[in-house]
Short mmCIF file of C-alpha atoms and ligand atoms in Angstrom, two decimals:
data_model
loop_
_atom_site.label_atom_id
_atom_site.label_comp_id
_atom_site.label_asym_id
_atom_site.label_seq_id
_atom_site.Cartn_x
_atom_site.Cartn_y
_atom_site.Cartn_z
CA UNK A 1 10.60 18.48 23.30
CA UNK A 2 7.92 17.52 25.75
CA UNK A 3 9.78 17.06 29.18
CA UNK A 4 9.94 13.15 28.70
CA UNK A 5 13.32 12.11 27.81
CA UNK A 6 13.72 9.77 24.92
CA UNK A 7 15.44 6.44 25.04
CA UNK A 8 17.94 5.99 22.06
CA UNK A 9 17.31 3.80 18.69
CA UNK A 10 19.44 1.60 17.04
CA UNK A 11 21.83 3.16 14.16
CA UNK A 12 19.94 3.21 11.01
CA UNK A 13 21.50 1.03 8.47
CA UNK A 14 24.04 2.68 6.16
CA UNK A 15 21.94 1.98 3.09
CA UNK A 16 18.97 4.64 4.47
CA UNK A 17 21.29 6.73 6.74
CA UNK A 18 22.17 9.14 4.57
CA UNK A 19 19.02 9.73 3.29
CA UNK A 20 17.16 13.37 3.88
CA UNK A 21 13.57 13.93 3.52
CA UNK A 22 11.89 11.34 1.25
CA UNK A 23 12.89 7.65 2.45
CA UNK A 24 13.65 5.43 -1.15
CA UNK A 25 13.66 1.87 -0.96
CA UNK A 26 15.47 0.59 -4.32
CA UNK A 27 14.99 3.96 -5.57
CA UNK A 28 10.85 4.47 -5.24
CA UNK A 29 9.75 6.60 -2.32
CA UNK A 30 8.80 4.58 0.86
CA UNK A 31 5.22 6.46 0.00
CA UNK A 32 4.99 4.69 -3.22
CA UNK A 33 5.52 1.23 -1.72
CA UNK A 34 2.67 1.98 0.94
CA UNK A 35 0.06 2.73 -1.68
CA UNK A 36 -1.41 -0.41 -2.29
CA UNK A 37 -1.81 -0.71 1.40
CA UNK A 38 -0.18 -0.78 5.00
CA UNK A 39 1.49 -2.60 6.95
CA UNK A 40 4.17 -4.01 3.93
CA UNK A 41 7.62 -5.30 3.89
CA UNK A 42 10.00 -3.86 0.99
CA UNK A 43 12.91 -5.89 0.69
CA UNK A 44 15.84 -5.27 -1.34
CA UNK A 45 17.81 -7.60 -3.15
CA UNK A 46 20.30 -5.26 -4.25
CA UNK A 47 21.26 -4.85 -0.57
CA UNK A 48 22.20 -8.77 -0.24
CA UNK A 49 24.11 -8.66 -3.30
CA UNK A 50 26.22 -5.76 -1.45
CA UNK A 51 26.63 -7.74 1.65
CA UNK A 52 27.17 -10.82 -0.79
CA UNK A 53 30.29 -9.13 -2.39
CA UNK A 54 31.29 -8.04 0.95
CA UNK A 55 31.36 -11.86 2.21
CA UNK A 56 33.35 -12.80 -1.11
CA UNK A 57 35.83 -9.95 -0.57
CA UNK A 58 36.68 -11.43 2.83
CA UNK A 59 36.17 -15.00 2.67
CA UNK A 60 37.55 -16.23 -0.78
CA UNK A 61 36.98 -19.58 -1.27
CA UNK A 62 34.36 -19.83 1.71
CA UNK A 63 31.11 -21.24 0.60
CA UNK A 64 28.30 -18.98 1.53
CA UNK A 65 25.21 -20.73 2.83
CA UNK A 66 22.09 -18.97 3.38
CA UNK A 67 19.90 -19.93 6.39
CA UNK A 68 16.57 -19.39 5.23
CA UNK A 69 14.88 -19.22 8.24
CA UNK A 70 15.88 -15.55 8.59
CA UNK A 71 13.37 -14.71 5.52
CA UNK A 72 11.90 -17.87 3.44
CA UNK A 73 9.50 -15.63 1.42
CA UNK A 74 9.57 -17.63 -2.22
CA UNK A 75 9.96 -14.20 -3.83
CA UNK A 76 12.55 -13.62 -2.06
CA UNK A 77 14.42 -16.72 -2.32
CA UNK A 78 14.16 -16.99 -5.88
CA UNK A 79 15.61 -13.21 -5.74
CA UNK A 80 18.78 -13.68 -3.68
CA UNK A 81 19.48 -17.43 -4.16
CA UNK A 82 21.49 -17.14 -7.07
CA UNK A 83 23.78 -14.99 -4.72
CA UNK A 84 24.62 -18.09 -2.45
CA UNK A 85 26.34 -21.00 -3.03
CA UNK A 86 24.27 -23.06 -0.61
CA UNK A 87 21.15 -22.92 1.15
CA UNK A 88 20.21 -24.26 4.62
CA UNK A 89 16.93 -25.09 5.86
CA UNK A 90 15.15 -26.45 9.15
CA UNK A 91 11.93 -27.88 8.02
CA UNK A 92 10.42 -29.71 5.26
CA UNK A 93 8.44 -26.76 4.13
CA UNK A 94 11.49 -24.86 4.05
CA UNK A 95 12.98 -27.31 2.32
CA UNK A 96 10.32 -27.69 -0.23
CA UNK A 97 11.15 -23.55 -0.91
CA UNK A 98 14.38 -24.24 -1.30
CA UNK A 99 14.31 -26.87 -3.67
CA UNK A 100 12.32 -24.77 -5.95
CA UNK A 101 15.34 -22.25 -6.73
CA UNK A 102 18.27 -24.60 -5.70
CA UNK A 103 19.84 -27.67 -6.61
CA UNK A 104 19.51 -30.54 -3.82
CA UNK A 105 23.06 -31.22 -4.00
CA UNK A 106 23.32 -26.99 -2.98
CA UNK A 107 20.99 -27.55 0.37
CA UNK A 108 21.20 -28.94 4.01
CA UNK A 109 18.94 -29.61 6.37
CA UNK A 110 19.47 -28.93 10.32
CA UNK A 111 17.14 -29.00 12.99
CA UNK A 112 16.28 -31.37 16.03
CA UNK A 113 13.05 -33.69 15.81
CA UNK A 114 12.98 -33.98 12.40
CA UNK A 115 10.11 -36.49 11.66
CA UNK A 116 10.28 -39.28 9.31
CA UNK A 117 8.27 -37.72 6.44
CA UNK A 118 10.76 -34.53 6.41
CA UNK A 119 13.75 -37.47 6.35
CA UNK A 120 12.44 -39.16 3.56
CA UNK A 121 12.00 -36.23 1.65
CA UNK A 122 15.08 -34.75 2.44
CA UNK A 123 16.47 -38.19 1.32
CA UNK A 124 14.73 -38.44 -1.60
CA UNK A 125 15.62 -35.11 -2.82
CA UNK A 126 19.34 -35.52 -2.51
CA UNK A 127 19.31 -33.23 0.03
CA UNK A 128 22.53 -33.35 3.02
CA UNK A 129 20.68 -33.94 6.27
CA UNK A 130 22.57 -32.52 9.42
CA UNK A 131 22.26 -35.29 11.93
CA UNK A 132 20.86 -34.20 15.25
CA UNK A 133 21.13 -37.45 17.13
CA UNK A 134 22.32 -41.24 16.83
CA UNK A 135 18.44 -41.93 16.58
CA UNK A 136 17.94 -39.83 13.38
CA UNK A 137 20.91 -40.91 12.03
CA UNK A 138 19.29 -44.61 12.46
CA UNK A 139 15.77 -43.66 11.37
CA UNK A 140 17.94 -41.97 7.86
CA UNK A 141 20.01 -44.76 7.00
CA UNK A 142 16.21 -46.86 7.28
CA UNK A 143 14.66 -44.78 5.44
CA UNK A 144 17.54 -44.34 2.40
CA UNK A 145 17.75 -48.20 2.97
CA UNK A 146 13.65 -48.75 1.89
CA UNK A 147 14.32 -46.13 -0.74
CA UNK A 148 16.88 -47.73 -2.04
CA UNK A 149 19.24 -44.79 -2.54
CA UNK A 150 22.58 -43.53 -0.59
CA UNK A 151 21.88 -41.00 1.48
CA UNK A 152 23.80 -37.57 1.89
CA UNK A 153 24.47 -37.62 5.59
CA UNK A 154 26.51 -34.68 7.82
CA UNK A 155 26.73 -34.80 11.45
CA UNK A 156 25.94 -31.60 13.88
CA UNK A 157 28.31 -31.37 16.23
CA UNK A 158 27.28 -29.68 19.84
CA UNK A 159 30.48 -27.81 20.28
CA UNK A 160 32.25 -28.21 23.39
CA UNK A 161 32.85 -24.68 22.68
CA UNK A 162 30.40 -21.34 22.96
CA UNK A 163 30.22 -18.41 20.68
CA UNK A 164 31.45 -16.02 22.99
CA UNK A 165 29.13 -12.26 23.17
CA UNK A 166 26.58 -13.84 21.19
CA UNK A 167 22.97 -13.35 21.65
CA UNK A 168 21.95 -16.65 21.60
CA UNK A 169 24.43 -19.42 22.29
CA UNK A 170 24.07 -22.90 20.85
CA UNK A 171 27.02 -25.03 22.18
CA UNK A 172 29.30 -25.59 24.84
CA UNK A 173 26.55 -26.78 27.26
CA UNK A 174 23.70 -29.65 26.82
CA UNK A 175 21.62 -28.79 24.19
CA UNK A 176 18.96 -30.04 21.75
CA UNK A 177 21.21 -29.29 18.77
CA UNK A 178 23.90 -31.65 17.41
CA UNK A 179 25.82 -34.60 19.18
CA UNK A 180 28.06 -34.16 21.80
CA UNK A 181 31.44 -33.96 20.15
CA UNK A 182 32.32 -36.88 22.19
CA UNK A 183 30.25 -38.96 20.60
CA UNK A 184 30.71 -37.98 16.88
CA UNK A 185 33.55 -40.14 15.83
CA UNK A 186 31.98 -43.20 16.33
CA UNK A 187 28.44 -42.01 14.51
CA UNK A 188 31.21 -40.87 11.87
CA UNK A 189 32.58 -44.25 11.38
CA UNK A 190 29.09 -46.28 11.33
CA UNK A 191 28.05 -43.88 8.90
CA UNK A 192 30.92 -44.29 6.36
CA UNK A 193 30.39 -48.21 7.24
CA UNK A 194 26.70 -48.21 6.43
CA UNK A 195 27.78 -47.34 3.08
CA UNK A 196 26.01 -43.59 3.41
CA UNK A 197 27.39 -40.50 1.56
CA UNK A 198 29.62 -39.00 4.41
CA UNK A 199 29.38 -35.13 3.83
CA UNK A 200 31.13 -34.14 7.11
CA UNK A 201 30.26 -31.80 10.17
CA UNK A 202 28.29 -28.55 11.11
CA UNK A 203 29.13 -26.86 13.61
CA UNK A 204 26.84 -23.60 14.90
CA UNK A 205 27.84 -22.16 18.25
CA UNK A 206 25.78 -18.92 18.22
CA UNK A 207 24.01 -15.85 16.73
CA UNK A 208 23.98 -12.35 16.37
CA UNK A 209 27.74 -11.65 17.17
CA UNK A 210 29.53 -8.50 16.81
CA UNK A 211 32.72 -9.09 17.98
CA UNK A 212 35.06 -9.77 15.18
CA UNK A 213 37.58 -11.58 18.03
CA UNK A 214 34.99 -13.89 19.38
CA UNK A 215 33.57 -14.72 15.71
CA UNK A 216 37.63 -15.41 14.60
CA UNK A 217 38.15 -17.51 18.22
CA UNK A 218 35.51 -18.98 17.12
CA UNK A 219 36.22 -20.11 14.03
CA UNK A 220 39.93 -21.44 14.64
CA UNK A 221 37.93 -23.66 17.61
CA UNK A 222 35.92 -25.32 15.18
CA UNK A 223 38.37 -25.82 12.60
CA UNK A 224 41.01 -27.84 15.65
CA UNK A 225 37.40 -29.61 16.57
CA UNK A 226 36.74 -30.63 12.76
CA UNK A 227 40.26 -32.13 12.66
CA UNK A 228 40.54 -33.77 15.60
CA UNK A 229 36.90 -35.51 15.20
CA UNK A 230 37.93 -36.42 11.64
CA UNK A 231 41.30 -37.97 12.37
CA UNK A 232 39.48 -39.90 15.64
CA UNK A 233 36.95 -40.97 13.06
CA UNK A 234 39.38 -42.22 10.60
CA UNK A 235 37.77 -40.16 7.74
CA UNK A 236 38.21 -36.22 6.22
CA UNK A 237 35.29 -34.76 6.03
CA UNK A 238 34.38 -33.04 2.10
CA UNK A 239 32.57 -30.42 4.00
CA UNK A 240 33.18 -28.44 7.02
CA UNK A 241 30.05 -25.50 7.77
CA UNK A 242 31.95 -23.21 10.40
CA UNK A 243 28.45 -22.30 11.37
CA UNK A 244 27.90 -18.11 11.22
CA UNK A 245 26.82 -16.13 13.74
CA UNK A 246 27.46 -12.20 12.39
CA UNK A 247 25.46 -10.30 14.12
CA UNK A 248 23.85 -7.02 12.74
CA UNK A 249 23.60 -3.74 14.97
CA UNK A 250 20.34 -3.00 16.23
CA UNK A 251 20.68 -0.82 19.39
CA UNK A 252 22.27 2.25 20.28
CA UNK A 253 25.81 1.74 20.71
CA UNK A 254 26.12 -1.67 18.84
CA UNK A 255 28.90 -1.67 15.70
CA UNK A 256 29.35 -3.31 12.47
CA UNK A 257 30.55 -6.51 13.05
CA UNK A 258 34.73 -6.63 11.04
CA UNK A 259 33.84 -9.23 8.41
CA UNK A 260 37.37 -8.23 6.93
CA UNK A 261 39.31 -9.13 10.30
CA UNK A 262 36.99 -12.03 10.52
CA UNK A 263 38.03 -13.26 6.92
CA UNK A 264 41.81 -12.70 7.56
CA UNK A 265 41.69 -14.61 10.65
CA UNK A 266 40.19 -17.46 9.18
CA UNK A 267 42.57 -17.33 6.00
CA UNK A 268 45.08 -17.58 8.55
CA UNK A 269 43.56 -20.79 10.68
CA UNK A 270 43.08 -22.28 7.63
CA UNK A 271 46.51 -21.61 6.10
CA UNK A 272 47.80 -23.99 9.12
CA UNK A 273 45.11 -26.51 9.13
CA UNK A 274 46.02 -30.09 10.42
CA UNK A 275 46.70 -32.45 6.89
CA UNK A 276 43.48 -34.24 7.35
CA UNK A 277 41.06 -31.26 6.44
CA UNK A 278 43.41 -30.42 3.24
CA UNK A 279 41.21 -31.13 0.98
CA UNK A 280 38.09 -30.11 3.37
CA UNK A 281 35.66 -27.30 1.66
CA UNK A 282 34.49 -24.94 4.23
CA UNK A 283 31.08 -23.09 4.38
CA UNK A 284 29.74 -20.04 6.57
CA UNK A 285 25.79 -20.28 7.33
CA UNK A 286 24.67 -16.53 7.72
CA UNK A 287 20.81 -15.50 8.24
CA UNK A 288 20.30 -12.05 9.25
CA UNK A 289 23.46 -10.43 8.46
CA UNK A 290 22.97 -11.23 4.63
CA UNK A 291 19.41 -9.86 5.07
CA UNK A 292 18.44 -8.38 7.86
CA UNK A 293 19.37 -4.68 6.58
CA UNK A 294 17.92 -5.48 3.15
CA UNK A 295 14.25 -5.13 4.73
CA UNK A 296 12.14 -2.21 5.91
CA UNK A 297 8.47 -2.29 7.41
CA UNK A 298 6.02 0.76 7.02
CA UNK A 299 2.95 1.36 8.82
CA UNK A 300 0.99 3.84 8.65
CA UNK A 301 -0.46 6.41 12.01
CA UNK A 302 -3.51 5.54 13.01
CA UNK A 303 -4.21 7.36 15.76
CA UNK A 304 -2.30 9.90 18.16
CA UNK A 305 -3.07 10.10 22.14
CA UNK A 306 -2.10 11.51 25.37
CA UNK A 307 -2.05 9.85 28.55
CA UNK A 308 -0.33 10.87 31.95
CA UNK A 309 1.78 13.26 29.80
CA UNK A 310 2.94 10.59 27.54
CA UNK A 311 2.50 10.74 23.48
CA UNK A 312 1.34 7.50 21.55
CA UNK A 313 1.24 6.78 18.23
CA UNK A 314 -0.73 3.85 17.43
CA UNK A 315 0.15 2.45 13.77
CA UNK A 316 -1.57 -0.22 11.68
CA UNK A 317 0.98 -2.32 12.46
CA UNK A 318 2.70 -4.28 15.37
CA UNK A 319 4.17 -7.17 17.14
CA UNK A 320 2.11 -9.48 14.77
CA UNK A 321 4.09 -8.35 12.17
CA UNK A 322 7.45 -7.31 13.40
CA UNK A 323 7.86 -9.46 16.81
CA UNK A 324 11.64 -8.66 17.14
CA UNK A 325 11.34 -4.77 17.55
CA UNK A 326 8.85 -5.25 20.30
CA UNK A 327 11.76 -6.64 22.12
CA UNK A 328 9.77 -10.39 22.53
CA UNK A 329 12.29 -12.25 19.87
CA UNK A 330 15.39 -13.24 21.52
CA UNK A 331 16.53 -10.19 23.72
CA UNK A 332 16.52 -10.50 27.04
CA UNK A 333 15.97 -6.12 28.03
CA UNK A 334 13.62 -4.08 25.68
CA UNK A 335 15.79 -1.67 23.47
CA UNK A 336 14.38 0.82 20.48
CA UNK A 337 15.42 -0.78 16.76
CA UNK A 338 15.80 2.13 14.58
CA UNK A 339 12.91 4.02 13.00
CA UNK A 340 11.71 6.67 11.50
CA UNK A 341 9.08 8.99 9.82
CA UNK A 342 9.49 8.02 6.17
CA UNK A 343 8.77 11.11 4.66
CA UNK A 344 10.68 13.36 7.21
CA UNK A 345 14.21 11.32 7.20
CA UNK A 346 16.97 12.91 8.62
CA UNK A 347 14.75 16.06 10.46
CA UNK A 348 15.00 17.36 13.60
CA UNK A 349 13.11 15.41 16.56
CA UNK A 350 10.15 17.74 18.11
CA UNK A 351 8.86 15.25 20.33
CA UNK A 352 9.28 12.15 22.39
CA UNK A 353 6.17 9.46 21.52
CA UNK A 354 5.92 6.04 22.23
CA UNK A 355 5.13 4.21 18.98
CA UNK A 356 2.75 1.01 19.16
CA UNK A 357 0.26 -1.64 17.15
CA UNK A 358 -2.83 -2.16 17.50
CA UNK A 359 -2.87 -5.04 19.70
CA UNK A 360 -4.34 -5.27 23.08
CA UNK A 361 -1.32 -5.94 24.88
CA UNK A 362 1.24 -3.71 26.77
CA UNK A 363 4.18 -5.92 25.04
CA UNK A 364 2.83 -4.43 21.62
CA UNK A 365 5.65 -1.67 21.54
CA UNK A 366 7.71 -0.94 18.66
CA UNK A 367 9.28 2.53 19.64
CA UNK A 368 9.47 3.31 23.49
CA UNK A 369 9.72 6.77 24.36
CA UNK A 370 11.79 7.94 20.96
CA UNK A 371 12.46 11.35 19.68
CA UNK A 372 10.86 11.90 16.33
CA UNK A 373 9.84 15.00 14.10
CA UNK A 374 6.17 16.04 14.84
CA UNK A 375 3.75 13.26 13.21
CA UNK A 376 0.47 13.15 12.26
CA UNK A 377 -2.54 10.55 11.62
CA UNK A 378 -1.53 9.03 8.33
CA UNK A 379 2.11 9.50 8.35
CA UNK A 380 4.06 6.42 7.75
CA UNK A 381 6.51 5.15 10.08
CA UNK A 382 9.30 2.85 9.22
CA UNK A 383 11.26 0.12 10.69
CA UNK A 384 14.43 -0.59 9.58
CA UNK A 385 16.04 -3.99 9.81
CA UNK A 386 12.80 -5.95 9.24
CA UNK A 387 14.58 -8.03 6.53
CA UNK A 388 15.45 -11.26 9.47
CA UNK A 389 13.06 -12.56 11.69
CA UNK A 390 10.28 -9.96 10.63
CA UNK A 391 6.97 -11.33 9.09
CA UNK A 392 8.13 -15.23 9.25
CA UNK A 393 8.90 -14.66 12.91
CA UNK A 394 5.92 -13.04 14.11
CA UNK A 395 2.26 -14.38 15.56
CA UNK A 396 0.85 -13.11 12.47
CA UNK A 397 -2.81 -15.09 13.40
CA UNK A 398 -2.57 -12.98 16.76
CA UNK A 399 -6.09 -10.87 17.27
CA UNK A 400 -7.04 -11.56 13.69
CA UNK A 401 -5.17 -9.14 12.11
CA UNK A 402 -4.50 -8.90 8.44
CA UNK A 403 -0.88 -10.43 7.78
CA UNK A 404 1.43 -7.41 6.20
CA UNK A 405 2.06 -7.48 2.51
CA UNK A 406 5.88 -8.33 1.74
CA UNK A 407 6.91 -7.02 -1.37
CA UNK A 408 10.35 -7.70 -3.09
CA UNK A 409 11.80 -4.99 -5.31
CA UNK A 410 12.65 -5.13 -8.68
C1 LIG B 1 21.47 -23.64 12.69
C2 LIG B 1 21.35 -22.36 12.26
N1 LIG B 1 21.89 -22.05 11.70
C3 LIG B 1 21.73 -20.37 11.07
C4 LIG B 1 21.11 -19.69 11.84
C5 LIG B 1 20.94 -18.31 11.31
O1 LIG B 1 21.49 -17.23 12.02
P1 LIG B 1 21.30 -15.68 12.11
O2 LIG B 1 19.92 -15.31 11.63
O3 LIG B 1 21.99 -15.20 13.18
O4 LIG B 1 22.76 -15.73 11.36
C6 LIG B 1 20.57 -20.11 12.69
C7 LIG B 1 19.48 -19.19 14.09
O5 LIG B 1 19.10 -19.78 15.08
C8 LIG B 1 20.80 -21.60 13.18
O6 LIG B 1 20.17 -21.78 14.66
#
């Protein structure tokens, strides 16, 4: 080891953690997946199937929705949509991809600032709109009237609760998302009076929470809030979308969310729910928890250089494909994602290196002073947790490098 002190990396996901030697993804060596060119994302649907099975066991009777913003690659959606009860979309672009793999009745569309053409496409298809403002409700009703159809409308509530400890809080404060809870009953009454097919509530309080206690508390508060709003509105919601926020361990010291505990606590909450919710269905909408661990990003070492006593490995991939791992997507303090040398999994660390991308910005750092086995030009580096908010959430056209390949394992 050099004198430079290593910084920790996050935990390697369970599906890969025990591997020694060659990393295998869906049974094939990483080097095989990389043969047609790097950088490449490889996604394994079997890992999502495992997560979905864990969800089914912990949350019997609760609908599982996939928030496709986490990874909307069409081939990927085709592979995993059958494992889901519903898909949640955030734009007309995502809507078109969701409609290719799921019936409209199983799709909901949330997001502020929906344009008229987006509302029209969703209403014509028969998708549920999670309304984000009274203005949006007016436009949706007018568009449905012009189309001569009954729109499926739910109300997204800006809850007076927040998800404790979440990486991204989206409730409990003034917000562009949803309608302040206090104004929701009046809007529901108006939608019902206008003859809309009122579908219920959507409440989203935050993302990336690892505390079972915090998630369970938020879900209980959400159920209580939905009951209170329904009573005030005088209408029982067919569906209460409880949001999600299930996090994944990205960084050293993070522990996995205990989904079994959350499920048991939700079952208790629902067993004691107010009468107005007796016939409601409940859904949980998840992105990263379902798909983050299912994806890896493989990039090759193009150059190795020393500067000021430190060693840099320069890859053919960087933040233009995997922004989140550089610490510039939704994190305040930069920490290292789990990464490894793909053909030397489990090998003893021999040196401390910084793993950087080819972009002309110091932000393009995928591993800051990480301890790795000795690497050479041409070696393959693997970044884990690349299945969510990877290619889709990165500035791919920045500096004109080619996009990463994205491959779904079969
Ligand atoms: C409304 C909504 N649903 C779902 C998600 C997915 O979050 P995650 O990938 O953390 O589960 C988000 C994330 O921002 C969101 O805003």
